[in-house]
Amino acid sequence: MCMNKVLDEIIDLTKRAGTRPIETGVPGLSIIKGDIPTHQLAALYKPMIGFTIQGTKILLIGERSTVLKGPSYYVLPVHVPATASVHPGCDGRPYMSLGLELNQNVLQSLLRDLPEDLMPTASEHFAACEIDIELMEAWLRLLRLTKTPRDIPALAPAYEREILYRALMGPQGWYLRQLGLRESNFSKISQTVKWLRDNYTKPFDIGEIASKSGMAINTFHRQFKRATGLSPIQFQKQLRLLEARNLIAFEGYAVASAAYQVGYQSPSQFNREYSRFFGAPPARDTEKLRRIESARD
């Protein structure tokens, strides 16, 4: 089957998708399309392989902006706070993408079965990767299971494994390999990221968490930024701001109460950092979000 026919079938199978991720019935697989509000795209992104089918997503992690133009794929090996915007294709077709959450157990099993000489030893920086026919067909096979739910338990694990394998062999494969190796620095950073995700309201000592990871402070900083695009302090700050935004917009918290709830000691500092990150003061920004969500519902 040629690339265009595969892509056309994928587009047909995702035509019921909307601007919120839908449950596909296939574990870990999500579909989204259309003019997704930018506030929804400001989030803590899960470790995943993403497939931009059509249109473009511009993902901003820290100070690094990456253009993800379809058809292409990308690998996010760890949780990262990010902001983004999406845009239709030059032909006017709406933005559309698939996401497959990374399953570390499957990845580790796959790595055990691969000969050492096939393992990637270096990787490009985070970027959109050209998708070939073999990887696109693996996505298609996984997506077809949404039409035959009885086949999901037997076949989804095989197709998931194939997608992981082909991404592992691609330009971003080094990150996947490092994530799957328990004693690699990258895997240790992944564990630190999980700790920060669960403890973002608490102060932390860089020297202490670096020591727990078995790294010198400078090495830890370098490895953390390589994995996430952010320093540990930036990572924590952005988690706090994202959570505070939800508390104010959708949980009824006052601005100062939300600031204290996520770990800030100074509401004025919170206001400054919120305005810098989201482009508007908390009260004005969250009022706009409520109006957008009300109109969508």
Short mmCIF file of C-alpha atoms in Angstrom, two decimals:
data_model
loop_
_atom_site.label_atom_id
_atom_site.label_comp_id
_atom_site.label_asym_id
_atom_site.label_seq_id
_atom_site.Cartn_x
_atom_site.Cartn_y
_atom_site.Cartn_z
CA MET A 1 0.00 0.00 0.00
CA CYS A 2 1.39 3.44 -0.90
CA MET A 3 1.92 6.19 1.67
CA ASN A 4 -1.01 8.33 0.48
CA LYS A 5 -3.48 5.44 0.70
CA VAL A 6 -2.30 4.59 4.22
CA LEU A 7 -2.63 8.24 5.25
CA ASP A 8 -6.12 8.50 3.70
CA GLU A 9 -7.32 5.45 5.66
CA ILE A 10 -5.86 6.84 8.89
CA ILE A 11 -7.65 10.15 8.28
CA ASP A 12 -10.91 8.29 7.61
CA LEU A 13 -10.56 6.30 10.85
CA THR A 14 -10.00 9.49 12.86
CA LYS A 15 -12.83 11.54 11.36
CA ARG A 16 -14.99 11.24 14.51
CA ALA A 17 -12.28 12.87 16.65
CA GLY A 18 -12.80 16.31 18.16
CA THR A 19 -10.91 18.98 20.06
CA ARG A 20 -10.77 16.90 23.23
CA PRO A 21 -8.93 13.54 23.27
CA ILE A 22 -11.37 10.67 22.85
CA GLU A 23 -11.26 7.18 24.31
CA THR A 24 -10.43 4.79 21.50
CA GLY A 25 -10.75 1.51 23.39
CA VAL A 26 -7.10 0.77 22.57
CA PRO A 27 -5.00 1.16 25.74
CA GLY A 28 -2.83 4.27 25.63
CA LEU A 29 -4.06 5.45 22.20
CA SER A 30 -5.64 8.92 21.89
CA ILE A 31 -6.96 10.90 18.92
CA ILE A 32 -7.51 14.64 18.64
CA LYS A 33 -8.24 17.05 15.80
CA GLY A 34 -9.41 20.52 14.96
CA ASP A 35 -8.88 24.00 16.37
CA ILE A 36 -7.77 23.02 19.88
CA PRO A 37 -7.81 25.94 22.36
CA THR A 38 -4.31 27.01 23.41
CA HIS A 39 -5.19 26.74 27.12
CA GLN A 40 -5.95 23.05 26.63
CA LEU A 41 -2.55 22.64 24.98
CA ALA A 42 -0.78 24.19 27.99
CA ALA A 43 -0.35 21.05 30.05
CA LEU A 44 1.92 18.46 31.59
CA TYR A 45 2.51 16.17 28.62
CA LYS A 46 2.83 12.45 29.32
CA PRO A 47 5.68 10.31 27.95
CA MET A 48 4.44 9.38 24.50
CA ILE A 49 5.03 8.85 20.82
CA GLY A 50 3.00 11.39 18.87
CA PHE A 51 1.98 11.15 15.23
CA THR A 52 1.02 14.45 13.59
CA ILE A 53 -1.22 13.26 10.75
CA GLN A 54 -1.97 16.62 9.15
CA GLY A 55 -1.66 20.28 10.01
CA THR A 56 1.02 21.63 12.35
CA LYS A 57 1.61 21.74 16.08
CA ILE A 58 4.10 24.23 17.51
CA LEU A 59 5.30 22.94 20.88
CA LEU A 60 7.14 25.23 23.28
CA ILE A 61 9.19 23.50 25.98
CA GLY A 62 11.17 25.98 28.03
CA GLU A 63 12.74 28.35 25.50
CA ARG A 64 12.78 25.77 22.70
CA SER A 65 10.07 25.94 20.05
CA THR A 66 9.58 22.87 17.83
CA VAL A 67 7.45 22.75 14.69
CA LEU A 68 5.71 19.38 14.28
CA LYS A 69 4.29 19.37 10.75
CA GLY A 70 2.35 16.41 9.46
CA PRO A 71 2.89 13.76 8.48
CA SER A 72 5.63 13.21 11.05
CA TYR A 73 6.17 11.73 14.49
CA TYR A 74 7.95 12.72 17.68
CA VAL A 75 9.03 11.16 20.97
CA LEU A 76 8.44 12.68 24.41
CA PRO A 77 10.34 10.29 26.71
CA VAL A 78 9.47 11.96 30.04
CA HIS A 79 6.71 14.15 31.47
CA VAL A 80 7.23 17.76 30.39
CA PRO A 81 5.21 20.93 31.05
CA ALA A 82 4.70 22.68 27.73
CA THR A 83 2.55 25.14 25.83
CA ALA A 84 1.49 24.73 22.23
CA SER A 85 -0.65 25.95 19.36
CA VAL A 86 -2.10 24.01 16.42
CA HIS A 87 -2.77 25.12 12.87
CA PRO A 88 -4.54 23.59 9.85
CA GLY A 89 -2.57 22.39 6.85
CA CYS A 90 -1.89 24.64 3.86
CA ASP A 91 -4.79 22.87 2.11
CA GLY A 92 -7.15 23.91 4.91
CA ARG A 93 -7.48 20.43 6.41
CA PRO A 94 -7.76 20.53 10.20
CA TYR A 95 -4.93 19.62 12.53
CA MET A 96 -5.11 15.93 13.45
CA SER A 97 -2.87 13.72 15.57
CA LEU A 98 -2.54 10.40 17.37
CA GLY A 99 -0.73 9.78 20.64
CA LEU A 100 0.50 6.52 22.17
CA GLU A 101 1.53 6.62 25.83
CA LEU A 102 4.94 5.08 26.49
CA ASN A 103 4.75 1.85 28.45
CA GLN A 104 8.12 1.37 30.14
CA ASN A 105 7.51 -2.34 30.74
CA VAL A 106 6.92 -2.94 27.05
CA LEU A 107 9.97 -0.85 26.20
CA GLN A 108 12.20 -2.79 28.60
CA SER A 109 10.91 -6.10 27.24
CA LEU A 110 11.65 -4.95 23.69
CA LEU A 111 15.18 -3.85 24.61
CA ARG A 112 15.91 -7.25 26.13
CA ASP A 113 15.02 -8.88 22.82
CA LEU A 114 17.17 -6.62 20.63
CA PRO A 115 20.79 -7.45 19.75
CA GLU A 116 23.25 -4.93 21.19
CA ASP A 117 24.53 -3.95 17.75
CA LEU A 118 21.04 -2.72 16.78
CA MET A 119 20.85 -0.32 19.71
CA PRO A 120 20.98 3.41 18.85
CA THR A 121 24.02 5.08 20.41
CA ALA A 122 23.18 8.75 19.77
CA SER A 123 20.12 10.82 19.06
CA GLU A 124 19.17 14.14 17.57
CA HIS A 125 17.62 16.84 19.74
CA PHE A 126 13.85 16.75 20.14
CA ALA A 127 12.33 17.36 16.72
CA ALA A 128 9.75 16.18 14.24
CA CYS A 129 10.91 12.94 12.60
CA GLU A 130 10.09 11.89 9.07
CA ILE A 131 7.65 8.99 9.14
CA ASP A 132 8.21 6.07 6.78
CA ILE A 133 5.68 3.66 5.34
CA GLU A 134 6.48 0.87 7.84
CA LEU A 135 5.81 3.05 10.89
CA MET A 136 2.71 4.58 9.32
CA GLU A 137 1.31 1.12 8.57
CA ALA A 138 1.91 0.07 12.20
CA TRP A 139 -0.14 3.08 13.36
CA LEU A 140 -2.85 2.12 10.86
CA ARG A 141 -3.01 -1.45 12.17
CA LEU A 142 -3.36 -0.15 15.73
CA LEU A 143 -6.04 2.34 14.70
CA ARG A 144 -8.05 -0.29 12.78
CA LEU A 145 -8.59 -2.09 16.09
CA THR A 146 -11.03 0.67 17.06
CA LYS A 147 -13.39 -0.97 14.54
CA THR A 148 -12.89 -4.49 15.93
CA PRO A 149 -12.75 -4.18 19.75
CA ARG A 150 -12.69 -7.96 20.26
CA ASP A 151 -9.25 -8.04 18.64
CA ILE A 152 -7.72 -5.40 20.93
CA PRO A 153 -6.46 -7.67 23.76
CA ALA A 154 -4.72 -10.05 21.32
CA LEU A 155 -3.34 -7.64 18.73
CA ALA A 156 -2.85 -4.19 20.33
CA PRO A 157 0.27 -5.28 22.29
CA ALA A 158 1.91 -6.53 19.07
CA TYR A 159 1.20 -3.31 17.16
CA GLU A 160 2.27 -1.17 20.13
CA ARG A 161 5.54 -3.08 20.28
CA GLU A 162 6.10 -2.54 16.55
CA ILE A 163 5.55 1.22 16.87
CA LEU A 164 8.02 1.31 19.77
CA TYR A 165 10.54 -0.74 17.80
CA ARG A 166 10.38 1.50 14.73
CA ALA A 167 10.65 4.65 16.86
CA LEU A 168 13.57 3.04 18.72
CA MET A 169 15.35 2.56 15.40
CA GLY A 170 14.66 6.16 14.34
CA PRO A 171 16.33 9.54 14.99
CA GLN A 172 14.90 9.80 18.55
CA GLY A 173 15.64 6.18 19.43
CA TRP A 174 18.48 6.97 21.83
CA TYR A 175 16.04 8.62 24.25
CA LEU A 176 13.82 5.54 24.27
CA ARG A 177 16.79 3.28 24.84
CA GLN A 178 18.06 5.38 27.74
CA LEU A 179 14.60 5.46 29.28
CA GLY A 180 14.43 1.67 29.15
CA LEU A 181 17.84 1.12 30.76
CA ARG A 182 17.23 1.22 34.51
CA GLU A 183 20.71 2.44 35.47
CA SER A 184 21.17 5.10 32.79
CA ASN A 185 21.35 8.76 33.82
CA PHE A 186 18.30 9.39 31.66
CA SER A 187 16.27 6.75 33.50
CA LYS A 188 17.34 8.29 36.83
CA ILE A 189 16.23 11.71 35.60
CA SER A 190 12.89 10.14 34.67
CA GLN A 191 12.51 9.01 38.28
CA THR A 192 13.34 12.54 39.49
CA VAL A 193 10.71 13.95 37.13
CA LYS A 194 8.14 11.59 38.65
CA TRP A 195 9.14 12.77 42.14
CA LEU A 196 8.82 16.43 41.14
CA ARG A 197 5.46 15.74 39.56
CA ASP A 198 4.18 14.29 42.84
CA ASN A 199 5.88 16.86 45.11
CA TYR A 200 5.80 20.09 43.09
CA THR A 201 4.28 22.07 45.99
CA LYS A 202 7.28 21.36 48.24
CA PRO A 203 10.66 23.14 48.28
CA PHE A 204 13.59 20.93 47.33
CA ASP A 205 17.35 20.96 47.57
CA ILE A 206 19.12 20.51 44.21
CA GLY A 207 22.18 18.99 45.84
CA GLU A 208 20.05 16.42 47.64
CA ILE A 209 18.09 15.24 44.61
CA ALA A 210 21.27 15.20 42.49
CA SER A 211 22.93 13.05 45.14
CA LYS A 212 19.96 10.66 45.21
CA SER A 213 20.33 10.33 41.43
CA GLY A 214 24.02 9.49 41.87
CA MET A 215 25.20 12.55 39.94
CA ALA A 216 27.21 15.68 40.63
CA ILE A 217 25.08 18.84 40.62
CA ASN A 218 26.44 20.10 37.27
CA THR A 219 25.90 16.70 35.64
CA PHE A 220 22.40 16.47 37.09
CA HIS A 221 21.49 19.94 35.76
CA ARG A 222 22.83 19.08 32.29
CA GLN A 223 21.07 15.72 32.13
CA PHE A 224 17.79 17.13 33.46
CA LYS A 225 17.73 19.89 30.86
CA ARG A 226 18.65 17.44 28.09
CA ALA A 227 15.71 15.23 29.07
CA THR A 228 13.07 17.92 29.70
CA GLY A 229 14.28 21.13 28.04
CA LEU A 230 14.00 22.83 31.45
CA SER A 231 16.00 23.29 34.64
CA PRO A 232 14.54 21.56 37.73
CA ILE A 233 13.42 24.94 39.12
CA GLN A 234 11.71 25.88 35.82
CA PHE A 235 10.07 22.46 35.72
CA GLN A 236 8.63 22.89 39.23
CA LYS A 237 7.54 26.46 38.54
CA GLN A 238 5.66 25.52 35.38
CA LEU A 239 3.92 22.61 37.12
CA ARG A 240 2.79 25.01 39.85
CA LEU A 241 1.49 27.56 37.34
CA LEU A 242 -0.40 24.96 35.29
CA GLU A 243 -2.09 23.55 38.40
CA ALA A 244 -2.91 27.01 39.78
CA ARG A 245 -4.53 27.93 36.47
CA ASN A 246 -6.88 24.96 36.74
CA LEU A 247 -7.67 25.72 40.38
CA ILE A 248 -8.63 29.33 39.61
CA ALA A 249 -10.45 28.69 36.33
CA PHE A 250 -12.34 25.50 37.14
CA GLU A 251 -12.20 24.81 40.91
CA GLY A 252 -13.33 28.18 42.21
CA TYR A 253 -10.11 29.16 44.01
CA ALA A 254 -9.26 32.83 44.59
CA VAL A 255 -5.94 33.88 43.05
CA ALA A 256 -4.05 34.15 46.34
CA SER A 257 -5.51 30.85 47.63
CA ALA A 258 -4.40 29.04 44.48
CA ALA A 259 -0.92 30.53 44.80
CA TYR A 260 -0.53 29.22 48.35
CA GLN A 261 -2.08 25.87 47.42
CA VAL A 262 0.58 25.13 44.77
CA GLY A 263 3.51 26.20 46.95
CA TYR A 264 4.04 29.94 46.42
CA GLN A 265 4.80 32.04 49.51
CA SER A 266 4.26 35.38 47.76
CA PRO A 267 1.06 36.14 45.78
CA SER A 268 2.78 39.07 44.07
CA GLN A 269 5.57 36.80 42.82
CA PHE A 270 2.91 34.32 41.67
CA ASN A 271 1.11 37.08 39.73
CA ARG A 272 4.32 38.15 38.00
CA GLU A 273 5.33 34.64 37.01
CA TYR A 274 1.81 33.69 35.95
CA SER A 275 1.54 36.77 33.71
CA ARG A 276 4.94 36.05 32.18
CA PHE A 277 4.10 32.40 31.46
CA PHE A 278 0.50 32.74 30.23
CA GLY A 279 0.63 36.27 28.82
CA ALA A 280 -2.08 37.74 31.09
CA PRO A 281 -2.74 38.20 34.82
CA PRO A 282 -4.43 35.24 36.56
CA ALA A 283 -7.90 36.78 37.00
CA ARG A 284 -8.18 37.97 33.39
CA ASP A 285 -6.66 34.81 31.91
CA THR A 286 -8.88 32.40 33.85
CA GLU A 287 -12.05 34.40 33.18
CA LYS A 288 -11.30 34.04 29.46
CA LEU A 289 -10.82 30.26 29.92
CA ARG A 290 -14.18 29.92 31.64
CA ARG A 291 -15.90 31.77 28.78
CA ILE A 292 -14.21 29.53 26.18
CA GLU A 293 -15.16 26.33 28.00
CA SER A 294 -18.73 27.53 28.55
CA ALA A 295 -19.09 28.24 24.83
CA ARG A 296 -17.73 24.79 23.93
CA ASP A 297 -20.15 23.03 26.28
#
